[in-house]
């Protein structure tokens, strides 16, 4: 489908909505201008990715992480984005954590219902592994489970 | 099921790139209702990131921040282009307003020559 990176466009509907919300009421945008902005956004992502990748390589990492992207923003002279991005990141992390706890709680509830005896045996084994892998949240859950 | 729906939605956008039709807003099937942290679909952003041959892997948080940054970028460039249109007493943003903004604002220098 898309052969070149520049052809990977972000959805027009979303781009249009972002533009309209940024501008005062009554202001419209021509098709050419909108598709140019959409293309510019793609170029922005590609450029930011490349910058972020440089930071990751400096840190001898192969995976791009959030701080690489934030460093890239500063490098690209978009410092004004850094604060709102940090806030968005915190909100995103909270949301992800909430989802993880919710799905794990569901799983544990489901397991409880199936067979509690076998669960007691396997739980002892699981507890050791869990303590190694996970952190505070899991310890809290273990306390509940033991009760 | 959700994956199929998302796939159909993405397909529709790629085919109708020039249309102004109100296409349903695509978003990740797992996004929590009401907690819309980013409007751009993370899958599309991830595709752009993967297009870079030097990139090995990108974490989920990195993709999310890139999506959010792209939104901020769109807002910023739209507002800057609008300033140019305002000076011309127009209420419709034209392509030349964008070109002017790119020339005028240093931070947009990386866009020169890429939009044609």
Coordinates of C-alpha atoms in Angstrom, one line a residue:
Chain A
X1 CA 0.0 0.0 0.0
X2 CA 2.2 2.8 1.2
X3 CA 5.6 2.7 -0.5
X4 CA 7.3 5.7 0.8
X5 CA 7.4 7.0 4.4
X6 CA 6.0 10.4 3.2
X7 CA 2.9 8.6 1.9
X8 CA 1.9 7.4 5.3
X9 CA -0.6 10.0 6.1
X10 CA -2.5 10.5 9.3
X11 CA -6.3 10.3 9.1
X12 CA -7.7 13.4 7.4
X13 CA -10.8 13.5 9.7
X14 CA -8.7 13.7 12.8
X15 CA -6.3 16.3 11.3
X16 CA -9.2 18.5 10.2
X17 CA -10.7 18.3 13.7
X18 CA -7.5 19.3 15.4
X19 CA -7.1 22.2 13.0
X20 CA -10.7 23.4 13.5
X21 CA -10.4 23.3 17.2
X22 CA -7.2 25.3 17.2
X23 CA -8.7 28.0 15.1
X24 CA -11.4 30.5 16.0
X25 CA -15.0 29.8 14.9
X26 CA -15.9 30.7 11.4
X27 CA -12.4 30.1 10.0
X28 CA -12.2 27.4 7.4
X29 CA -9.3 25.7 5.6
X30 CA -8.8 24.9 2.0
X31 CA -8.3 21.3 1.0
X32 CA -4.7 22.0 -0.2
X33 CA -3.8 23.6 3.1
X34 CA -5.3 20.8 5.1
X35 CA -3.5 18.1 3.1
X36 CA -0.3 20.1 3.4
X37 CA -0.7 20.2 7.1
X38 CA -1.3 16.5 7.2
X39 CA 1.8 15.9 5.3
X40 CA 3.7 18.2 7.5
X41 CA 2.6 16.3 10.5
X42 CA 3.9 13.0 9.0
X43 CA 7.2 14.7 8.2
X44 CA 7.3 16.0 11.8
X45 CA 6.8 12.5 13.2
X46 CA 9.5 11.1 10.9
X47 CA 11.9 13.9 11.9
X48 CA 11.2 13.5 15.6
X49 CA 11.6 9.7 15.3
X50 CA 15.0 10.2 13.7
X51 CA 16.1 12.7 16.4
X52 CA 14.8 10.5 19.2
X53 CA 16.6 7.5 17.7
X54 CA 19.9 9.4 17.9
X55 CA 19.3 9.8 21.7
X56 CA 18.5 6.2 22.1
X57 CA 21.7 5.2 20.2
X58 CA 23.7 7.5 22.4
X59 CA 22.3 5.7 25.4
X60 CA 23.2 2.4 23.7
X61 CA 19.6 1.4 23.7
X62 CA 17.7 -0.2 20.8
X63 CA 14.3 0.7 22.0
X64 CA 13.0 4.3 21.7
X65 CA 11.5 5.5 25.0
X66 CA 9.6 8.5 26.1
X67 CA 12.5 10.5 27.3
X68 CA 14.2 10.0 23.9
X69 CA 11.2 11.7 22.3
X70 CA 11.2 14.5 24.8
X71 CA 14.9 15.1 24.2
X72 CA 14.2 15.2 20.5
X73 CA 11.5 17.9 21.0
X74 CA 14.1 20.1 22.7
X75 CA 16.6 19.4 20.0
X76 CA 14.1 20.4 17.4
X77 CA 13.4 23.6 19.2
X78 CA 9.9 22.6 20.3
X79 CA 10.6 23.1 24.0
X80 CA 7.1 24.5 24.5
X81 CA 5.8 21.0 23.8
X82 CA 7.8 19.4 26.5
X83 CA 5.6 20.4 29.5
X84 CA 2.3 19.4 28.0
X85 CA 3.8 16.2 26.7
X86 CA 5.1 15.3 30.2
X87 CA 1.6 15.9 31.6
X88 CA 0.1 13.8 28.9
X89 CA 2.7 11.0 29.6
X90 CA 1.8 11.0 33.3
X91 CA -1.9 10.7 32.5
X92 CA -1.2 7.9 30.0
X93 CA 0.9 6.0 32.5
X94 CA -1.9 6.3 35.1
X95 CA -4.4 5.0 32.6
X96 CA -2.2 2.1 31.6
X97 CA -1.6 1.2 35.2
X98 CA -5.3 1.3 35.9
X99 CA -6.0 -1.0 32.9
X100 CA -3.4 -3.5 34.0
X101 CA -4.7 -3.7 37.5
X102 CA -8.3 -4.0 36.2
X103 CA -7.4 -6.9 33.9
X104 CA -5.3 -8.7 36.5
X105 CA -8.0 -8.4 39.0
X106 CA -10.5 -9.8 36.6
X107 CA -8.2 -12.7 35.9
X108 CA -7.7 -13.4 39.6
X109 CA -11.5 -13.3 40.2
X110 CA -12.0 -15.7 37.3
X111 CA -9.4 -18.1 38.6
X112 CA -10.9 -18.1 42.1
X113 CA -14.2 -19.2 40.7
X114 CA -12.9 -22.2 38.7
X115 CA -11.1 -24.3 41.3
X116 CA -9.9 -22.9 44.6
X117 CA -8.0 -25.9 45.9
X118 CA -5.6 -26.1 43.0
X119 CA -5.3 -22.4 43.0
X120 CA -4.0 -22.5 46.6
X121 CA -1.2 -24.8 45.6
X122 CA -0.2 -22.9 42.5
X123 CA -0.6 -19.6 44.3
X124 CA 2.4 -20.4 46.5
X125 CA 4.5 -21.1 43.5
X126 CA 3.2 -18.0 41.7
X127 CA 3.8 -15.8 44.7
X128 CA 7.6 -16.3 44.5
X129 CA 7.7 -15.5 40.8
X130 CA 5.4 -12.5 41.3
X131 CA 7.6 -10.9 43.9
X132 CA 10.6 -11.1 41.6
X133 CA 8.8 -9.7 38.6
X134 CA 6.4 -7.1 40.0
X135 CA 6.4 -4.3 42.5
X136 CA 4.2 -2.7 45.1
X137 CA 0.9 -3.2 43.4
X138 CA 1.3 -6.9 43.3
X139 CA 2.2 -7.1 46.9
X140 CA -1.0 -5.4 47.8
X141 CA -2.9 -7.8 45.7
X142 CA -1.2 -10.7 47.3
X143 CA -2.2 -9.5 50.7
X144 CA -5.8 -9.4 49.5
X145 CA -5.6 -12.9 48.0
X146 CA -4.1 -14.4 51.2
X147 CA -7.0 -12.9 53.2
Chain B
X1 CA -13.9 -8.3 16.1
X2 CA -12.5 -4.9 17.2
X3 CA -9.4 -5.6 15.1
X4 CA -11.5 -6.1 12.0
X5 CA -13.4 -2.9 12.6
X6 CA -10.2 -0.9 13.1
X7 CA -8.9 -2.5 9.9
X8 CA -11.9 -1.5 7.9
X9 CA -11.7 2.0 9.3
X10 CA -8.1 2.4 8.3
X11 CA -8.8 1.0 4.8
X12 CA -11.6 3.6 4.3
X13 CA -9.3 6.5 5.1
X14 CA -6.5 5.4 2.7
X15 CA -8.9 5.1 -0.1
X16 CA -10.7 8.4 0.4
X17 CA -7.8 10.7 1.0
X18 CA -9.3 13.7 -0.7
X19 CA -12.8 13.4 0.6
X20 CA -14.4 15.8 3.1
X21 CA -16.9 13.2 4.1
X22 CA -17.3 12.9 7.8
X23 CA -15.5 9.6 8.3
X24 CA -15.9 8.1 11.7
X25 CA -13.0 9.0 13.9
X26 CA -10.6 6.1 14.1
X27 CA -9.2 5.2 17.4
X28 CA -7.7 2.2 19.2
X29 CA -10.3 -0.3 20.2
X30 CA -8.9 -0.5 23.7
X31 CA -9.1 3.2 24.5
X32 CA -11.1 4.0 27.6
X33 CA -14.3 6.0 26.9
X34 CA -14.0 9.7 27.9
X35 CA -10.2 9.4 28.6
X36 CA -9.2 10.4 25.1
X37 CA -5.5 11.2 25.6
X38 CA -4.6 11.2 22.0
X39 CA -6.8 11.5 19.0
X40 CA -4.4 10.2 16.4
X41 CA -4.4 6.5 16.0
X42 CA -1.3 5.0 17.6
X43 CA -1.1 2.3 14.9
X44 CA -0.6 4.9 12.2
X45 CA 2.0 6.7 14.2
X46 CA 3.8 3.4 14.8
X47 CA 3.8 2.7 11.1
X48 CA 5.6 6.0 10.5
X49 CA 8.1 5.3 13.2
X50 CA 8.8 1.8 11.7
X51 CA 9.3 3.4 8.3
X52 CA 12.7 4.7 9.6
X53 CA 15.3 2.0 8.7
X54 CA 17.5 3.0 11.7
X55 CA 14.8 2.4 14.3
X56 CA 14.8 -1.0 15.8
X57 CA 12.1 -0.8 18.4
X58 CA 9.9 1.8 19.9
X59 CA 8.2 1.6 23.3
X60 CA 4.4 2.2 23.6
X61 CA 5.0 5.4 25.6
X62 CA 7.3 6.8 22.9
X63 CA 4.6 6.2 20.3
X64 CA 2.0 7.8 22.4
X65 CA 4.2 10.9 23.0
X66 CA 4.9 11.2 19.3
X67 CA 1.2 11.1 18.6
X68 CA 0.5 13.8 21.1
X69 CA 3.4 15.9 19.8
X70 CA 2.1 15.6 16.3
X71 CA -1.3 16.9 17.5
X72 CA 0.4 19.8 19.2
X73 CA 2.4 20.5 16.1
X74 CA -0.8 20.5 13.9
X75 CA -2.4 23.0 16.3
X76 CA 0.7 25.2 16.3
X77 CA 1.2 25.3 12.6
X78 CA -2.5 25.9 12.0
X79 CA -2.5 28.9 14.4
X80 CA 0.7 30.3 12.9
X81 CA -0.7 30.0 9.4
X82 CA -3.9 31.7 10.5
X83 CA -1.9 34.7 11.6
X84 CA -0.9 35.1 7.9
X85 CA -4.4 34.7 6.7
X86 CA -5.7 37.2 9.2
X87 CA -3.3 39.8 7.8
X88 CA -4.8 39.3 4.4
X89 CA -8.2 39.7 6.0
X90 CA -9.3 36.2 4.8
X91 CA -11.2 33.7 6.8
X92 CA -10.0 30.7 4.8
X93 CA -6.6 29.2 5.4
X94 CA -4.8 28.8 2.1
X95 CA -1.8 26.8 1.1
X96 CA 0.3 30.0 0.8
X97 CA -0.5 30.9 4.4
X98 CA 1.2 27.6 5.4
X99 CA 4.2 28.3 3.1
X100 CA 4.6 31.8 4.7
X101 CA 4.4 30.3 8.2
X102 CA 7.1 27.8 7.3
X103 CA 9.4 30.5 6.0
X104 CA 8.7 32.8 8.9
X105 CA 9.1 30.4 11.8
X106 CA 12.5 28.9 12.4
X107 CA 11.1 25.8 14.1
X108 CA 9.4 24.9 10.8
X109 CA 12.5 25.0 8.8
X110 CA 12.7 21.3 8.6
X111 CA 9.5 21.3 6.5
X112 CA 11.0 23.4 3.7
X113 CA 10.9 21.4 0.5
X114 CA 9.1 18.5 2.0
X115 CA 5.5 19.4 1.2
X116 CA 5.6 19.5 -2.6

